[in-house]
C-alpha cells in the first residue's frame, strides 16, 4: 500500500501555479510462520503451576525476533484452557505493527486445523512491554479428546505478518534543467548546410561536401586517407568508388547524426545490405551492427542466400546464425537451394558448406 502527499507554497506570484513538493509513504507486509512442538503435555499441565509459561525459541519475521509463550494454566479463571501469546523479543525497537494467527496442527500433514485457528481482530502494536494472543485458545478437554494430541504431544503454528512503513523522499529537483546531448543535431545541421566544408567526396555523378575532421574522427579509414602518411590532405576532391551515391549519402548521414535517414519499406533490406558492406569498408562498427540486426530480422526465402553470403564475407556471426536457423526448416531449405544465388554461395563461400552439411544431417535424422 502506498500513499502520496503534496504541499504547495502560498507566496507564489499572482497567476502562477506553484509546483507541489512530493513524497511517498510505502507500507510493506512481510510474512512468515513458526511451528512450536509441545512434548510432555501432561507433565506441563500438572507441574508448571499457575501463571507459569513455556517460551519457544526465537524466530525472525520481518527483521524482528519473536517468541511464543504457552500457558497450560495461566490463571484460576483459565484453568481449563490453553493460553497462547506472541511476544516481541527484539530489544532494539519499541513498536512493531503486526497481525497474527495461531493454529493447532494436524500430525499427519502438519497443516492448520481450521476449527482450531484464531486470528487477531486487527493489527496490533507490539513492544518489549506487551504481548498479544488468546487467553482461551482451546479447552484442554477438547485437545485431550482430539486426534491432535498424540503421544502426549501437540503442535502449534503461529503465522505473523509485520507491517513496515517507509518514507521515500524524492531527489531534490535540480535548479537547472539540463537537456539531453544534442551534438549530433549540430553536426547534422553542419552537414546539411555545408558550412565550413573543406573536402568534397565525389561519388559517381554526385558530390558531397563534408568536413575532414568529422570524417576522420568517425572513421579510421577516413583518418588514414585524410591525415595519414599517404593522405590526400591537399586534395579538395576525393573520388569514392564501388558504392552507390544513395548508399554513401545514408552513410554520411550516419557519420554526422549517429542515426540513419528514413528509408522506404521496400528499400530497407537492400539499403541494409549495402550499408553493411560500406560500414565494414570504412570501419564504422556501430553502423555495421545496425545493418546486421536489420538483416537478421528480414531473413526469408528471398534474402537468405544474399544475407548468408554477406555474413560470411564480412564476418557477421549473428546474421550467419539467423540464416542457418531459417534454413533448419526443410521447406525453407528447399526453397533456398532452388534459388539463383545458391550455387554462387557454395562456390564463393566454401566455409558455409560445412555448416550446411550439418543442417542436412539434422534434417535427415
CSV table of C-alpha atoms in Angstrom, one decimal:
chain,number,residue,atom,x,y,z
A,1,UNK,CA,0.0,0.0,0.0
A,2,UNK,CA,1.3,3.4,-0.8
A,3,UNK,CA,0.2,7.0,-0.2
A,4,UNK,CA,1.3,10.2,-1.7
A,5,UNK,CA,1.3,13.7,-0.1
A,6,UNK,CA,1.9,17.1,-1.6
A,7,UNK,CA,2.1,20.7,-0.4
A,8,UNK,CA,2.0,24.0,-2.3
A,9,UNK,CA,3.5,27.3,-1.3
A,10,UNK,CA,1.1,30.2,-0.7
A,11,UNK,CA,3.6,33.0,-1.6
A,12,UNK,CA,3.7,32.4,-5.3
A,13,UNK,CA,3.3,35.3,-7.6
A,14,UNK,CA,-0.2,36.1,-8.6
A,15,UNK,CA,-1.3,34.0,-11.5
A,16,UNK,CA,1.5,31.4,-11.1
A,17,UNK,CA,0.7,27.8,-10.4
A,18,UNK,CA,3.2,26.6,-7.8
A,19,UNK,CA,4.8,23.2,-8.2
A,20,UNK,CA,3.9,20.9,-5.3
A,21,UNK,CA,6.5,19.1,-3.2
A,22,UNK,CA,6.0,15.4,-3.1
A,23,UNK,CA,6.9,12.3,-1.0
A,24,UNK,CA,5.7,8.8,-0.9
A,25,UNK,CA,4.8,6.5,2.0
A,26,UNK,CA,5.1,2.8,1.2
A,27,UNK,CA,3.8,0.2,3.6
A,28,UNK,CA,5.3,-3.3,3.1
A,29,UNK,CA,4.0,-6.5,4.6
A,30,UNK,CA,6.4,-9.3,5.4
A,31,UNK,CA,5.0,-12.7,6.5
A,32,UNK,CA,6.3,-15.9,7.9
A,33,UNK,CA,5.4,-18.6,10.4
A,34,UNK,CA,6.9,-20.7,13.2
A,35,UNK,CA,5.9,-24.2,14.4
A,36,UNK,CA,6.1,-25.0,18.1
A,37,UNK,CA,6.1,-28.7,19.1
A,38,UNK,CA,4.9,-29.2,22.7
A,39,UNK,CA,6.1,-32.6,24.1
A,40,UNK,CA,5.2,-33.7,27.6
A,41,UNK,CA,1.8,-32.1,27.6
A,42,UNK,CA,0.6,-33.9,30.8
A,43,UNK,CA,3.7,-33.0,32.8
A,44,UNK,CA,3.4,-29.4,31.8
A,45,UNK,CA,-0.2,-29.3,32.7
A,46,UNK,CA,0.4,-30.6,36.2
A,47,UNK,CA,3.9,-29.4,37.1
A,48,UNK,CA,4.3,-25.9,35.8
A,49,UNK,CA,1.9,-24.2,38.2
A,50,UNK,CA,-0.4,-21.3,37.8
A,51,UNK,CA,0.9,-18.4,35.8
A,52,UNK,CA,4.0,-20.2,34.5
A,53,UNK,CA,4.7,-20.4,30.8
A,54,UNK,CA,6.9,-22.2,28.3
A,55,UNK,CA,8.8,-20.0,25.9
A,56,UNK,CA,9.6,-21.1,22.4
A,57,UNK,CA,12.9,-20.5,20.6
A,58,UNK,CA,13.3,-17.1,18.9
A,59,UNK,CA,12.4,-16.8,15.2
A,60,UNK,CA,12.8,-13.9,12.8
A,61,UNK,CA,10.0,-12.4,10.8
A,62,UNK,CA,10.1,-9.0,9.2
A,63,UNK,CA,13.5,-8.3,10.6
A,64,UNK,CA,12.4,-8.8,14.2
A,65,UNK,CA,12.8,-11.6,16.7
A,66,UNK,CA,9.6,-13.2,18.1
A,67,UNK,CA,8.8,-15.8,20.6
A,68,UNK,CA,5.7,-17.8,21.6
A,69,UNK,CA,4.5,-18.1,25.2
A,70,UNK,CA,2.5,-21.2,26.1
A,71,UNK,CA,0.5,-21.3,29.3
A,72,UNK,CA,-1.0,-24.6,30.4
A,73,UNK,CA,-2.6,-22.8,33.4
A,74,UNK,CA,-2.4,-19.0,33.1
A,75,UNK,CA,-4.8,-18.2,36.0
A,76,UNK,CA,-7.5,-19.7,38.1
A,77,UNK,CA,-10.1,-18.3,35.7
A,78,UNK,CA,-8.5,-20.0,32.8
A,79,UNK,CA,-7.6,-23.3,34.5
A,80,UNK,CA,-9.3,-25.4,31.8
A,81,UNK,CA,-7.9,-23.5,28.9
A,82,UNK,CA,-4.6,-23.4,26.9
A,83,UNK,CA,-3.4,-19.8,26.6
A,84,UNK,CA,-1.1,-18.7,23.9
A,85,UNK,CA,0.7,-15.4,23.1
A,86,UNK,CA,3.1,-13.8,20.6
A,87,UNK,CA,5.8,-11.7,22.1
A,88,UNK,CA,8.4,-9.4,20.6
A,89,UNK,CA,11.9,-10.5,21.7
A,90,UNK,CA,13.9,-7.7,20.0
A,91,UNK,CA,15.4,-5.2,22.3
A,92,UNK,CA,16.3,-2.5,19.8
A,93,UNK,CA,12.8,-1.4,18.8
A,94,UNK,CA,9.8,-0.1,20.8
A,95,UNK,CA,6.8,-0.6,18.5
A,96,UNK,CA,6.2,-3.1,15.7
A,97,UNK,CA,2.9,-3.4,14.0
A,98,UNK,CA,1.9,-7.0,13.2
A,99,UNK,CA,-1.1,-9.3,12.8
A,100,UNK,CA,-1.0,-13.0,13.8
A,101,UNK,CA,-2.8,-16.3,13.6
A,102,UNK,CA,-2.4,-19.3,16.0
A,103,UNK,CA,-3.4,-22.7,14.7
A,104,UNK,CA,-3.4,-26.3,16.0
A,105,UNK,CA,-1.7,-28.6,13.5
A,106,UNK,CA,-2.7,-32.0,12.2
A,107,UNK,CA,0.1,-34.5,13.0
A,108,UNK,CA,-0.3,-36.3,9.7
A,109,UNK,CA,0.2,-33.4,7.2
A,110,UNK,CA,1.2,-30.6,9.6
A,111,UNK,CA,-1.5,-28.4,8.2
A,112,UNK,CA,-3.6,-26.0,10.3
A,113,UNK,CA,-6.9,-27.3,11.6
A,114,UNK,CA,-9.5,-24.6,10.6
A,115,UNK,CA,-11.8,-25.1,13.6
A,116,UNK,CA,-8.9,-24.7,16.0
A,117,UNK,CA,-7.4,-21.5,14.5
A,118,UNK,CA,-7.7,-18.0,15.8
A,119,UNK,CA,-6.5,-14.7,14.3
A,120,UNK,CA,-6.0,-11.2,15.7
A,121,UNK,CA,-9.0,-9.0,15.0
A,122,UNK,CA,-6.7,-6.1,13.8
A,123,UNK,CA,-3.1,-5.1,13.5
A,124,UNK,CA,-1.5,-4.9,16.9
A,125,UNK,CA,1.3,-2.8,18.2
A,126,UNK,CA,4.0,-4.9,19.9
A,127,UNK,CA,6.7,-3.7,22.2
A,128,UNK,CA,9.1,-5.1,24.8
A,129,UNK,CA,6.5,-4.5,27.5
A,130,UNK,CA,3.4,-6.0,26.0
A,131,UNK,CA,2.3,-9.1,24.1
A,132,UNK,CA,-0.8,-10.3,22.3
A,133,UNK,CA,-2.6,-13.6,21.9
A,134,UNK,CA,-5.5,-15.6,23.3
A,135,UNK,CA,-6.2,-16.4,27.0
A,136,UNK,CA,-8.7,-19.1,26.0
A,137,UNK,CA,-7.3,-20.5,22.8
A,138,UNK,CA,-8.5,-24.1,23.3
A,139,UNK,CA,-10.1,-26.1,26.1
A,140,UNK,CA,-7.8,-28.7,27.5
A,141,UNK,CA,-10.6,-31.3,27.4
A,142,UNK,CA,-11.2,-30.7,23.7
A,143,UNK,CA,-7.4,-31.1,23.0
A,144,UNK,CA,-7.2,-34.2,25.1
A,145,UNK,CA,-10.2,-35.8,23.3
A,146,UNK,CA,-8.9,-34.8,19.8
A,147,UNK,CA,-6.6,-36.7,17.5
A,148,UNK,CA,-4.3,-33.7,17.6
A,149,UNK,CA,-2.8,-34.7,20.9
A,150,UNK,CA,-0.7,-37.8,20.1
A,151,UNK,CA,1.9,-39.5,22.3
A,152,UNK,CA,1.5,-36.6,24.8
A,153,UNK,CA,2.5,-34.1,22.1
A,154,UNK,CA,0.8,-31.5,20.1
A,155,UNK,CA,1.9,-28.8,17.6
A,156,UNK,CA,1.1,-25.1,17.2
A,157,UNK,CA,1.7,-22.9,14.3
A,158,UNK,CA,2.0,-19.1,14.6
A,159,UNK,CA,1.7,-17.0,11.4
A,160,UNK,CA,2.9,-13.5,11.6
A,161,UNK,CA,2.6,-10.5,9.2
A,162,UNK,CA,4.8,-7.5,10.0
A,163,UNK,CA,3.9,-4.1,8.5
A,164,UNK,CA,6.6,-1.6,7.9
A,165,UNK,CA,6.2,1.9,6.6
A,166,UNK,CA,9.0,3.6,4.6
A,167,UNK,CA,9.0,7.3,3.7
A,168,UNK,CA,10.6,7.8,0.3
A,169,UNK,CA,11.8,11.3,-0.2
A,170,UNK,CA,12.3,12.3,-3.8
A,171,UNK,CA,15.6,13.6,-5.0
A,172,UNK,CA,15.8,17.4,-4.9
A,173,UNK,CA,14.6,18.9,-8.1
A,174,UNK,CA,17.6,20.5,-9.9
A,175,UNK,CA,17.7,24.2,-10.1
A,176,UNK,CA,18.8,24.0,-13.8
A,177,UNK,CA,17.2,21.5,-16.2
A,178,UNK,CA,20.0,20.0,-18.3
A,179,UNK,CA,18.8,18.9,-21.8
A,180,UNK,CA,20.0,15.6,-23.3
A,181,UNK,CA,23.1,15.5,-25.5
A,182,UNK,CA,22.5,17.2,-28.9
A,183,UNK,CA,25.9,17.3,-30.5
A,184,UNK,CA,24.7,15.0,-33.3
A,185,UNK,CA,22.0,17.5,-34.2
A,186,UNK,CA,24.5,20.3,-34.5
A,187,UNK,CA,26.8,18.1,-36.7
A,188,UNK,CA,23.8,17.1,-38.8
A,189,UNK,CA,23.0,20.8,-39.3
A,190,UNK,CA,26.6,21.4,-40.3
A,191,UNK,CA,26.4,18.7,-42.9
A,192,UNK,CA,23.0,19.8,-44.4
A,193,UNK,CA,24.0,23.5,-44.6
A,194,UNK,CA,27.5,22.8,-45.8
A,195,UNK,CA,29.1,25.5,-43.7
A,196,UNK,CA,32.8,25.2,-43.4
A,197,UNK,CA,33.1,22.2,-45.7
A,198,UNK,CA,36.7,21.6,-46.7
A,199,UNK,CA,36.5,18.5,-48.8
A,200,UNK,CA,34.2,17.2,-51.5
A,201,UNK,CA,33.6,13.5,-51.8
A,202,UNK,CA,32.7,12.6,-55.4
A,203,UNK,CA,30.6,9.5,-55.7
A,204,UNK,CA,29.6,8.8,-59.3
A,205,UNK,CA,27.9,11.9,-60.6
A,206,UNK,CA,27.1,13.3,-57.2
A,207,UNK,CA,29.3,15.5,-55.0
A,208,UNK,CA,29.1,15.5,-51.1
A,209,UNK,CA,30.6,18.5,-49.3
A,210,UNK,CA,32.0,17.3,-45.9
A,211,UNK,CA,34.5,18.2,-43.1
A,212,UNK,CA,37.8,16.4,-42.9
A,213,UNK,CA,37.9,16.4,-39.1
A,214,UNK,CA,34.4,14.9,-38.7
A,215,UNK,CA,35.1,12.1,-41.3
A,216,UNK,CA,38.5,11.3,-39.6
A,217,UNK,CA,37.0,11.3,-36.1
A,218,UNK,CA,34.3,8.8,-37.1
A,219,UNK,CA,36.2,6.5,-39.5
A,220,UNK,CA,39.7,5.1,-39.1
A,221,UNK,CA,39.7,4.6,-42.9
A,222,UNK,CA,39.0,8.3,-43.5
A,223,UNK,CA,41.6,9.2,-40.8
A,224,UNK,CA,44.3,7.3,-42.7
A,225,UNK,CA,43.1,8.7,-46.1
A,226,UNK,CA,42.9,12.3,-45.0
A,227,UNK,CA,45.6,12.6,-42.3
A,228,UNK,CA,47.9,9.5,-42.6
A,229,UNK,CA,51.3,9.2,-44.3
A,230,UNK,CA,49.6,8.5,-47.7
A,231,UNK,CA,46.9,11.1,-47.1
A,232,UNK,CA,45.2,13.2,-49.7
A,233,UNK,CA,45.2,16.2,-47.4
A,234,UNK,CA,45.8,18.7,-50.1
A,235,UNK,CA,43.1,17.5,-52.4
A,236,UNK,CA,39.8,19.3,-52.3
A,237,UNK,CA,38.0,16.5,-54.1
A,238,UNK,CA,38.3,12.8,-53.3
A,239,UNK,CA,36.8,10.2,-55.6
A,240,UNK,CA,35.0,7.3,-53.9
A,241,UNK,CA,34.4,4.2,-56.0
A,242,UNK,CA,32.4,1.0,-55.7
A,243,UNK,CA,29.5,2.5,-53.8
A,244,UNK,CA,26.2,3.9,-54.9
A,245,UNK,CA,25.5,7.6,-54.2
A,246,UNK,CA,22.3,6.9,-52.3
A,247,UNK,CA,24.2,4.5,-50.0
A,248,UNK,CA,27.1,6.9,-49.5
A,249,UNK,CA,24.5,9.6,-48.7
A,250,UNK,CA,23.0,7.4,-46.0
A,251,UNK,CA,26.4,6.5,-44.6
A,252,UNK,CA,27.4,10.2,-44.5
A,253,UNK,CA,24.2,11.0,-42.7
A,254,UNK,CA,25.1,8.3,-40.1
A,255,UNK,CA,28.6,9.7,-39.7
A,256,UNK,CA,27.3,13.1,-38.7
A,257,UNK,CA,24.0,12.2,-37.0
A,258,UNK,CA,24.8,8.8,-35.5
A,259,UNK,CA,21.4,7.6,-37.0
A,260,UNK,CA,20.1,6.6,-40.3
A,261,UNK,CA,17.7,8.6,-42.6
A,262,UNK,CA,14.3,7.2,-43.1
A,263,UNK,CA,14.1,4.6,-45.9
A,264,UNK,CA,11.0,3.3,-47.7
A,265,UNK,CA,9.8,0.0,-46.5
A,266,UNK,CA,10.6,-1.8,-49.8
A,267,UNK,CA,14.2,-0.4,-49.7
A,268,UNK,CA,15.0,-1.4,-46.1
A,269,UNK,CA,16.7,-4.8,-46.8
A,270,UNK,CA,18.6,-3.6,-49.9
A,271,UNK,CA,19.9,-0.5,-48.1
A,272,UNK,CA,20.9,-2.6,-45.1
A,273,UNK,CA,22.9,-4.9,-47.3
A,274,UNK,CA,24.8,-2.1,-49.0
A,275,UNK,CA,25.4,-0.2,-45.7
A,276,UNK,CA,26.8,-3.4,-44.1
A,277,UNK,CA,29.4,-3.6,-46.9
A,278,UNK,CA,30.1,0.2,-46.7
A,279,UNK,CA,30.3,0.1,-42.9
A,280,UNK,CA,32.8,-2.7,-42.9
A,281,UNK,CA,34.9,-0.9,-45.6
A,282,UNK,CA,35.1,2.3,-43.5
A,283,UNK,CA,35.4,0.8,-40.1
A,284,UNK,CA,32.0,2.0,-38.8
A,285,UNK,CA,31.3,-0.8,-36.4
A,286,UNK,CA,28.1,0.6,-34.9
A,287,UNK,CA,26.6,1.1,-38.4
A,288,UNK,CA,27.7,-2.4,-39.3
A,289,UNK,CA,25.9,-3.9,-36.3
A,290,UNK,CA,22.8,-1.8,-37.0
A,291,UNK,CA,22.7,-3.2,-40.6
A,292,UNK,CA,23.4,-6.7,-39.4
A,293,UNK,CA,20.5,-6.5,-36.9
A,294,UNK,CA,18.1,-5.2,-39.7
A,295,UNK,CA,19.1,-8.1,-42.0
A,296,UNK,CA,18.6,-10.7,-39.1
A,297,UNK,CA,15.0,-9.5,-38.8
A,298,UNK,CA,14.4,-9.9,-42.5
A,299,UNK,CA,15.7,-13.3,-43.3
A,300,UNK,CA,13.3,-15.2,-45.6
A,301,UNK,CA,13.5,-17.3,-48.8
A,302,UNK,CA,14.3,-14.3,-51.0
A,303,UNK,CA,17.0,-12.9,-48.8
A,304,UNK,CA,18.7,-15.8,-47.0
A,305,UNK,CA,21.3,-16.6,-49.7
A,306,UNK,CA,22.4,-12.9,-50.1
A,307,UNK,CA,22.4,-12.5,-46.3
A,308,UNK,CA,24.5,-15.6,-45.7
A,309,UNK,CA,27.0,-14.6,-48.4
A,310,UNK,CA,27.4,-11.1,-46.8
A,311,UNK,CA,27.6,-12.7,-43.3
A,312,UNK,CA,30.5,-15.0,-44.5
A,313,UNK,CA,32.3,-12.2,-46.4
A,314,UNK,CA,32.1,-9.6,-43.6
A,315,UNK,CA,32.3,-11.8,-40.5
A,316,UNK,CA,28.8,-11.3,-39.2
A,317,UNK,CA,28.2,-14.3,-36.9
A,318,UNK,CA,24.8,-13.2,-35.7
A,319,UNK,CA,23.5,-12.9,-39.2
A,320,UNK,CA,25.0,-16.2,-40.1
A,321,UNK,CA,23.2,-17.9,-37.2
A,322,UNK,CA,19.9,-16.3,-38.2
A,323,UNK,CA,20.3,-17.7,-41.8
A,324,UNK,CA,21.1,-21.2,-40.6
A,325,UNK,CA,18.2,-21.1,-38.2
A,326,UNK,CA,15.9,-20.2,-41.0
A,327,UNK,CA,17.3,-23.0,-43.2
A,328,UNK,CA,16.9,-25.6,-40.4
A,329,UNK,CA,13.4,-25.9,-41.7
A,330,UNK,CA,13.3,-28.4,-44.6
A,331,UNK,CA,10.7,-26.4,-46.5
A,332,UNK,CA,12.8,-23.2,-46.2
A,333,UNK,CA,16.0,-25.0,-47.2
A,334,UNK,CA,14.4,-26.5,-50.3
A,335,UNK,CA,13.3,-23.0,-51.5
A,336,UNK,CA,16.8,-21.6,-50.8
A,337,UNK,CA,18.6,-24.4,-52.7
A,338,UNK,CA,16.4,-23.8,-55.7
A,339,UNK,CA,17.2,-20.0,-55.8
A,340,UNK,CA,19.6,-18.5,-58.3
A,341,UNK,CA,22.2,-17.4,-55.8
A,342,UNK,CA,22.6,-20.8,-54.0
A,343,UNK,CA,25.2,-22.2,-56.4
A,344,UNK,CA,27.2,-18.9,-56.2
A,345,UNK,CA,27.1,-19.2,-52.4
A,346,UNK,CA,28.5,-22.7,-52.3
A,347,UNK,CA,31.3,-21.7,-54.8
A,348,UNK,CA,32.3,-18.4,-53.2
A,349,UNK,CA,31.9,-19.3,-49.6
A,350,UNK,CA,33.3,-22.8,-49.1
A,351,UNK,CA,33.3,-22.5,-45.3
A,352,UNK,CA,29.5,-22.4,-45.4
A,353,UNK,CA,29.3,-25.9,-46.9
A,354,UNK,CA,30.4,-27.5,-43.6
A,355,UNK,CA,27.7,-25.8,-41.7
A,356,UNK,CA,25.1,-26.7,-44.4
A,357,UNK,CA,26.2,-30.3,-44.2
A,358,UNK,CA,25.4,-30.4,-40.5
A,359,UNK,CA,22.0,-28.9,-41.3
A,360,UNK,CA,21.4,-31.6,-43.9
A,361,UNK,CA,22.3,-34.3,-41.3
A,362,UNK,CA,19.8,-32.9,-38.7
A,363,UNK,CA,17.0,-32.8,-41.3
A,364,UNK,CA,17.8,-36.4,-42.4
A,365,UNK,CA,17.9,-37.7,-38.8
